[in-house]
Coordinates of C-alpha atoms in Angstrom, one line a residue:
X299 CA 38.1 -7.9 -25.1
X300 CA 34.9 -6.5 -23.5
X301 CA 31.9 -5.5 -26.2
X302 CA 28.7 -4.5 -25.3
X303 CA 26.3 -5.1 -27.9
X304 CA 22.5 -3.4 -28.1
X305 CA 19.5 -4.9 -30.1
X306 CA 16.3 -2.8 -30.7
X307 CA 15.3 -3.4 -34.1
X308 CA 11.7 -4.6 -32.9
X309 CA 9.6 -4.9 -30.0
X310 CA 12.6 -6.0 -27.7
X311 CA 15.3 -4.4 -26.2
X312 CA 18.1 -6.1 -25.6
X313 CA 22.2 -5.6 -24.5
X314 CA 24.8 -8.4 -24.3
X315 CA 28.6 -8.2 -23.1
X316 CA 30.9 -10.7 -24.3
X317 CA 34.5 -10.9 -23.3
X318 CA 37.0 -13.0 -25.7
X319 CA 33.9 -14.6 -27.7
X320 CA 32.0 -15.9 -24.6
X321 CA 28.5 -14.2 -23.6
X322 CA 28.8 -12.7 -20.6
X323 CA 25.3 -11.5 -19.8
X324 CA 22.2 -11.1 -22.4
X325 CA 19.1 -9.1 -21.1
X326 CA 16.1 -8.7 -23.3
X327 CA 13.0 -6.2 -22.2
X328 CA 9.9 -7.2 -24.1
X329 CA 7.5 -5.0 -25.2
X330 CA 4.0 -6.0 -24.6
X331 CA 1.5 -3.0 -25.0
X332 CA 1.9 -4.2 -28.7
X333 CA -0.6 -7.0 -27.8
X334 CA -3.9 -5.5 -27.4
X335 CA -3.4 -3.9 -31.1
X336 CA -2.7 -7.2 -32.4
X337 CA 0.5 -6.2 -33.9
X338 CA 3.9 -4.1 -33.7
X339 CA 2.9 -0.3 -33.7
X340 CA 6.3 1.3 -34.8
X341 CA 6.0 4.5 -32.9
X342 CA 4.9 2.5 -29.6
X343 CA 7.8 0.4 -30.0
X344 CA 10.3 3.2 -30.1
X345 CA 8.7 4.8 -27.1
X346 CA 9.0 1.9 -25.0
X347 CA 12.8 1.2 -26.2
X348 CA 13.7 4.4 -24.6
X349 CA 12.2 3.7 -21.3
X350 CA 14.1 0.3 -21.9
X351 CA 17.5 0.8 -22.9
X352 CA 19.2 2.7 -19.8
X353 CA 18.1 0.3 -17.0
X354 CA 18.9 -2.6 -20.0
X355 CA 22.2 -1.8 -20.3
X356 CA 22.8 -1.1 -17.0
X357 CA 21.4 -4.6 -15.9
X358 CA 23.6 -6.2 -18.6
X359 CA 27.1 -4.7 -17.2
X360 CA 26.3 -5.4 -13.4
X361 CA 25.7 -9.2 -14.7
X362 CA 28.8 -9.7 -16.8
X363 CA 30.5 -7.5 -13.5
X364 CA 32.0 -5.2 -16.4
X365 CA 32.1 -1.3 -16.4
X366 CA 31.8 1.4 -19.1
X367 CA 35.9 1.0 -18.4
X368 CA 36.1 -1.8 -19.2
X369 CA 34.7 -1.7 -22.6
X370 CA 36.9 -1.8 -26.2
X371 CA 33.8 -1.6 -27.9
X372 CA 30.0 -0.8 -28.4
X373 CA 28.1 -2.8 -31.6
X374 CA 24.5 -1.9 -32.0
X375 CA 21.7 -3.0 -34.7
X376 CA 22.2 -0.7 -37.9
X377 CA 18.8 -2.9 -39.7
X378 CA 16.9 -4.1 -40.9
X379 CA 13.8 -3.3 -39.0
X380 CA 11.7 -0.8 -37.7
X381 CA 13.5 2.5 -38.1
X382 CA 12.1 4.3 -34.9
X383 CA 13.2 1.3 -33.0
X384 CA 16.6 1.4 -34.5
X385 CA 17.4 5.2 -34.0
X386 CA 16.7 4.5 -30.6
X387 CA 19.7 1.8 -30.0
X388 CA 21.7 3.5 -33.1
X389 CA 21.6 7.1 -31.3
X390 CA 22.3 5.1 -28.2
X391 CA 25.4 3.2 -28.9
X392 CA 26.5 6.2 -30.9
X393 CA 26.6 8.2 -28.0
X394 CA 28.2 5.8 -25.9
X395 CA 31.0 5.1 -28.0
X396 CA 31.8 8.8 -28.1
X397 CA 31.6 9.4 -25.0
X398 CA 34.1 6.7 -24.0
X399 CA 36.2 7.2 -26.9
X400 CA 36.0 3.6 -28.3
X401 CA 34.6 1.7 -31.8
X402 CA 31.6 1.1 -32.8
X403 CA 30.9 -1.9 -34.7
X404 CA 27.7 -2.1 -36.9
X405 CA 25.9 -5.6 -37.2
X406 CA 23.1 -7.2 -39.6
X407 CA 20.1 -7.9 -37.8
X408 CA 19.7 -11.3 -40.3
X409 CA 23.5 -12.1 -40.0
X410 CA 23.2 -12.1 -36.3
X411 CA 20.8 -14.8 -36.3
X412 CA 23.2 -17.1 -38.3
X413 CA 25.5 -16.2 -36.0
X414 CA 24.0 -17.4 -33.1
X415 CA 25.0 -20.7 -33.4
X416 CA 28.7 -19.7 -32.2
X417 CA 27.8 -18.6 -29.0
X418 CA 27.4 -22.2 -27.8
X419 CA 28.3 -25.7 -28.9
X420 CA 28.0 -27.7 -31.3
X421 CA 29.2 -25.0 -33.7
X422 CA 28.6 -25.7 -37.5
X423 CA 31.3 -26.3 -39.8
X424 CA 31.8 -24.2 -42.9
X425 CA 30.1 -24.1 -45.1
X426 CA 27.0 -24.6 -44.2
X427 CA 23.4 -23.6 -45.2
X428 CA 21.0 -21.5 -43.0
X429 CA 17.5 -21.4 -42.9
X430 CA 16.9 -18.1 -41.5
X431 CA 13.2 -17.6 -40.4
X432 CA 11.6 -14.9 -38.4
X433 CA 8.2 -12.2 -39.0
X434 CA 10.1 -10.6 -41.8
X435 CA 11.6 -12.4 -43.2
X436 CA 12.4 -16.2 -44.9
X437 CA 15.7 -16.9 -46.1
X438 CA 18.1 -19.9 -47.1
X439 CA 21.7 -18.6 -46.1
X440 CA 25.0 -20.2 -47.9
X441 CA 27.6 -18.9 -45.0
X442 CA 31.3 -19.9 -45.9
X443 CA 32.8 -18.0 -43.0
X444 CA 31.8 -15.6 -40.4
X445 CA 32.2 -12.8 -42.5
X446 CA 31.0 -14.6 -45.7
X447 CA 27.5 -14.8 -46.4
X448 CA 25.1 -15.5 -49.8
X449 CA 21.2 -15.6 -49.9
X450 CA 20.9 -18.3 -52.1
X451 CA 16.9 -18.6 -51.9
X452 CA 14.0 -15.6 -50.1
X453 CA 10.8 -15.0 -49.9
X454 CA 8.7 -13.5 -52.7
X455 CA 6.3 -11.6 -50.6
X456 CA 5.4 -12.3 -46.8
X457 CA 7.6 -14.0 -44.4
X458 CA 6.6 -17.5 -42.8
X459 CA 6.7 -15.4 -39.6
X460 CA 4.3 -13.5 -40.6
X461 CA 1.9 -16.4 -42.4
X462 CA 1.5 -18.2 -39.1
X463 CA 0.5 -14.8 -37.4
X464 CA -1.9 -14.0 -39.9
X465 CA -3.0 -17.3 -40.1
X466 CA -4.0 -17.3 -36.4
X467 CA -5.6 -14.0 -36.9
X468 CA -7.9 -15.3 -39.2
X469 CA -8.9 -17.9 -36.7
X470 CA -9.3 -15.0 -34.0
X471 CA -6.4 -15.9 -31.9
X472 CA -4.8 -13.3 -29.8
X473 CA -1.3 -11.6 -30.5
X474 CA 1.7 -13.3 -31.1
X475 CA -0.4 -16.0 -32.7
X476 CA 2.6 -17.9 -34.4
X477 CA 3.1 -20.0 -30.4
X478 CA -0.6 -20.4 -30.3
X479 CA -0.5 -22.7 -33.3
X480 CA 2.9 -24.3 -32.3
X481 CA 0.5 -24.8 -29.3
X482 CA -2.7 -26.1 -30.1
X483 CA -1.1 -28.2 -33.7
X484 CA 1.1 -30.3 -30.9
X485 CA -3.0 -31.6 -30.0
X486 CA -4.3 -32.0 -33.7
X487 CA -4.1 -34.1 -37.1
X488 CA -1.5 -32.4 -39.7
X489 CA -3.0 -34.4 -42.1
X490 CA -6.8 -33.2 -40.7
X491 CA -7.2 -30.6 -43.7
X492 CA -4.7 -30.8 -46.5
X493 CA -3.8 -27.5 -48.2
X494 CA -2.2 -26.4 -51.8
X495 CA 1.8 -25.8 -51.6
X496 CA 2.6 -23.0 -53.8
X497 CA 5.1 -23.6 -57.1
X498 CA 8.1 -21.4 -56.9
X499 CA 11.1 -21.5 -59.1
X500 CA 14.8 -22.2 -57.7
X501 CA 15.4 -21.6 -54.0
X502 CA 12.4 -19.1 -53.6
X503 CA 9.4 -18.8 -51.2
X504 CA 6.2 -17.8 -51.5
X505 CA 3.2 -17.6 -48.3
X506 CA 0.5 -15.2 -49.7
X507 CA -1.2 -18.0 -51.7
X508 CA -1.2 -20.1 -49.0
X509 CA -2.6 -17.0 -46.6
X510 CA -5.3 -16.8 -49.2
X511 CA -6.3 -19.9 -49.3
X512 CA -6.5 -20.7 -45.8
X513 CA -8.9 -17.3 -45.6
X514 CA -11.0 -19.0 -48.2
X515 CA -10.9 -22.5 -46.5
X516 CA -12.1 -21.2 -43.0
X517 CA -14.6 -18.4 -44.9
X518 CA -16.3 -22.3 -46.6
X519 CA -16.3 -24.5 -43.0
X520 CA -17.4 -21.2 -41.0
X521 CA -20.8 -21.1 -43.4
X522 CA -21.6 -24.2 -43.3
X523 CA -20.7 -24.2 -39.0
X524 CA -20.4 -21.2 -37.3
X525 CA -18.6 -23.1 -34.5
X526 CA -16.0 -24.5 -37.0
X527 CA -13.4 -23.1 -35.3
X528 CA -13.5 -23.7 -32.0
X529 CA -14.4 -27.1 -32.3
X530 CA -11.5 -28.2 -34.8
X531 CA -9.1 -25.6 -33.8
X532 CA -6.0 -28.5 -33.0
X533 CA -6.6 -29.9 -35.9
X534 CA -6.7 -26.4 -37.9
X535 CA -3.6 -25.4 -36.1
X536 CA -1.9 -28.4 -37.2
X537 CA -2.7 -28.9 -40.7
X538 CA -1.3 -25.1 -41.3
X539 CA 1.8 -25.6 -39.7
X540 CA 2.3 -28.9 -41.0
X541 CA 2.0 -27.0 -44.3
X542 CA 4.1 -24.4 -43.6
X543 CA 7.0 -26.3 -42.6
X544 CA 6.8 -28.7 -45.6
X545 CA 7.2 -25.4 -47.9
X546 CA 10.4 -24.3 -45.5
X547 CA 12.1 -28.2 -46.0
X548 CA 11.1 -28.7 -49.2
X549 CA 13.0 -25.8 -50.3
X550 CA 15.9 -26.9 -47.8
X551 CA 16.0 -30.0 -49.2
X552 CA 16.5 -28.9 -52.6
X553 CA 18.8 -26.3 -51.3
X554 CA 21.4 -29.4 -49.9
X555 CA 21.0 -31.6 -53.0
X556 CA 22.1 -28.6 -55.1
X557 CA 25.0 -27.1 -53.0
X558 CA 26.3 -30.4 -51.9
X559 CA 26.3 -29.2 -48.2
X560 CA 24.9 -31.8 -44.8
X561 CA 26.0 -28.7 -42.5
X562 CA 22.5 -27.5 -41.7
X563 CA 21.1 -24.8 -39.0
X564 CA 18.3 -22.9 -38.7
X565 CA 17.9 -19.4 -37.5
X566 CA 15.4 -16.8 -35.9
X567 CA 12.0 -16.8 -34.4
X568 CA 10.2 -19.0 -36.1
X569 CA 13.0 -21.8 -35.4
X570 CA 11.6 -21.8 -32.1
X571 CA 8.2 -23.8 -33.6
X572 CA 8.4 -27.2 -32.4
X573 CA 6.8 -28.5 -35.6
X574 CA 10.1 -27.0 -37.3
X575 CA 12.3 -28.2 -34.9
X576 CA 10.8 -32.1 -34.8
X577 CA 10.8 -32.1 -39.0
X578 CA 14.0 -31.0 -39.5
X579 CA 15.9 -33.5 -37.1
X580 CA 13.7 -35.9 -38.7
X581 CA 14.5 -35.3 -42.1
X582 CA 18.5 -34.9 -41.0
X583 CA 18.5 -38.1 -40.0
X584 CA 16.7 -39.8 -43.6
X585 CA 19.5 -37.1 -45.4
X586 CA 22.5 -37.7 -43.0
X587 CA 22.7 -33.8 -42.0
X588 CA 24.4 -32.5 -39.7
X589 CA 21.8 -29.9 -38.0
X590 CA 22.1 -27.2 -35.7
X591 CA 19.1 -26.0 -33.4
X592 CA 20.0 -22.8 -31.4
X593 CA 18.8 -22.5 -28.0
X594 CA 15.2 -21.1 -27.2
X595 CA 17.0 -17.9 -25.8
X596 CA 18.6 -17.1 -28.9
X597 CA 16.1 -17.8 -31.6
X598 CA 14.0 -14.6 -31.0
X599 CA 15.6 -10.8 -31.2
X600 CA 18.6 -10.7 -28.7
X601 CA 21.6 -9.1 -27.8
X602 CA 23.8 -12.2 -27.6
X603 CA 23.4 -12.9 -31.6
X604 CA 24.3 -8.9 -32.0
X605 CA 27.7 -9.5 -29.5
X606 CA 29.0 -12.7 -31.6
X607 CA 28.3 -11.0 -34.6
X608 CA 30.5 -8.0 -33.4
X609 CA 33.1 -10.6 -31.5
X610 CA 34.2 -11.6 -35.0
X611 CA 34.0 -8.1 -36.7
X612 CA 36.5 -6.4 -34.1
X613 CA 39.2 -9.3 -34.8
X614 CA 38.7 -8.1 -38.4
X615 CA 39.1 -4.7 -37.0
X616 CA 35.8 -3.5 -39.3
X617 CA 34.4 -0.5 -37.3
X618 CA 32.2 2.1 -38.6
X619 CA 32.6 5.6 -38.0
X620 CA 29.9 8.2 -36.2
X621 CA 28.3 9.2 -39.5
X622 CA 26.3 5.9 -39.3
X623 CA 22.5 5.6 -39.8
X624 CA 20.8 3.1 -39.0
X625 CA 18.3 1.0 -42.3
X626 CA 15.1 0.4 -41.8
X627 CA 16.2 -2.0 -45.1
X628 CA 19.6 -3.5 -45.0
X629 CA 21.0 -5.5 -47.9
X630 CA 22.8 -8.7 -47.0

């Protein structure tokens, strides 16, 4: 059972093949003209995603030594995400599959990334809870089976993706600044500059106060020193993400005690922060969790999350048809 699976809700493209639930090949192109704008432009993004995709695909068939042939079916990103980029793979995989007469399996960007832990071991058992976190968006993920998923707890307003990015903007660091702090807060003090967590009921998350705040806090320090910045920038770096992190596990925390669950994972970008990484184990081992780290490769947009995801959809024989569209906004 040969899939070939296409990811280009963002600023990468990406194919996978996987043959009987084992990744064959994963290539990922990333896009970076987006830099020197400081941000994703959409239209950019879907320019560069056509130049992409052919010699993508291409790479990722001569890797897994699989032809067009050899294919039973073609899964592709329907959303959420940037809707240029996703016509791009959509219309792609679409005309693929017709071509070749064969399925086409449409796959939740977000339910990918929980997925990504079966692609290698140690696999979770079910049920387990997910903390799904990425430049969009910040979730806590009750899965009970492959197929079988419940947001239990989401963000208000911005992602935590997008809090350390904007966060690093405000201390004029170049795009993507999220790995800059990672960077520079392994050198500092977390405890260098404490700063307010915000009070959310239940499950939910909140990071525009603490956006605010932080915009206020270096506004005060860079009036009194211009040179604030530069000279406490580690321990800037580290106090943020120490208190981004503590929001994220607090909520986790809470999550367990109420559901009962020690299966634990987390999921998408931002799980590729060391800070993140470190705290959880840590606090796994004072809870006695069972937690599951994905590899570096598979915590940022890939194709190999999209190809799982589809692996378990065909054996549940749920195709779509070629009336499709992709969602630039996908409910879970």
């Amino acid at each position: 059972m040969n899939i070939l699976a296409i990811e280009s809700s963002c600023d990468e493209t990406s194919a996978a093949v996987i043959t009987n639930g084992k990744i064959r090949s994963n290539v990922v192109a990333t896009q970076l003209i987006h830099t020197q704008y400081g941000g994703v432009v959409p239209e950019l993004a879907s320019r560069a995603h056509q130049q992409h995709i052919l010699p993508v695909v291409d790479k990722a068939l001569n890797d897994a030594k699989v032809t067009k042939k050899d294919l039973e079916a073609i899964a592709f990103t329907k959303g959420p995400g940037l809707l240029g980029a996703l016509l791009v793979g959509t219309s792609f995989a679409k005309s693929m599959a017709l071509g070749l007469d064969i399925p086409l399996i449409e796959i939740n960007h977000m339910q990918a990334h929980v997925l990504a832990h079966f692609i290698d071991d140690p696999k979770p058992a079910f049920p387990f809870l997910c903390l799904t976190v990425s430049g969009g968006h910040t979730q806590i993920v009750k899965v009970t089976s492959p197929l079988e998923m419940e947001i239990i707890g989401e963000t208000r307003d911005d992602a935590v993706g997008e809090a350390f990015d904007k966060t690093a903007k405000l201390m004029d660091l170049p795009y993507p600044g999220g790995p800059l702090i990672d960077k520079y807060a392994a050198l500092g003090n977390p405890s260098a500059y404490p700063f307010p967590l915000p009070e959310m009921p239940g499950l939910d998350f909140s990071f525009s106060g603490i956006k605010t705040s932080f915009m206020y806090f270096l506004q005060k320090q860079v009036r009194e020193n211009p040179d604030f910045i530069a000279q406490n920038k580690e321990d800037i770096c580290a106090s943020i993400q120490y208190t981004l992190v503590d929001i994220l596990l607090k909520k986790l925390k809470k999550a367990s005690r109420e559901t009962g669950i020690k299966e634990i994972a987390i999921a998408g970008g931002v799980s590729a922060n060391s800070g993140l990484r470190k705290s959880i184990i840590e606090l796994g081992e004072k809870l006695d969790w069972k937690v599951y780290i994905p590899a570096f490769e598979y915590c940022t947009d890939n194709a190999a999350m999209i190809a799982i995801a589809a692996h378990y959809k065909f054996l549940a024989n749920d195709f779509c048809d070629q009336t499709v569209s992709p969602l630039a906004r996908m409910e879970f």
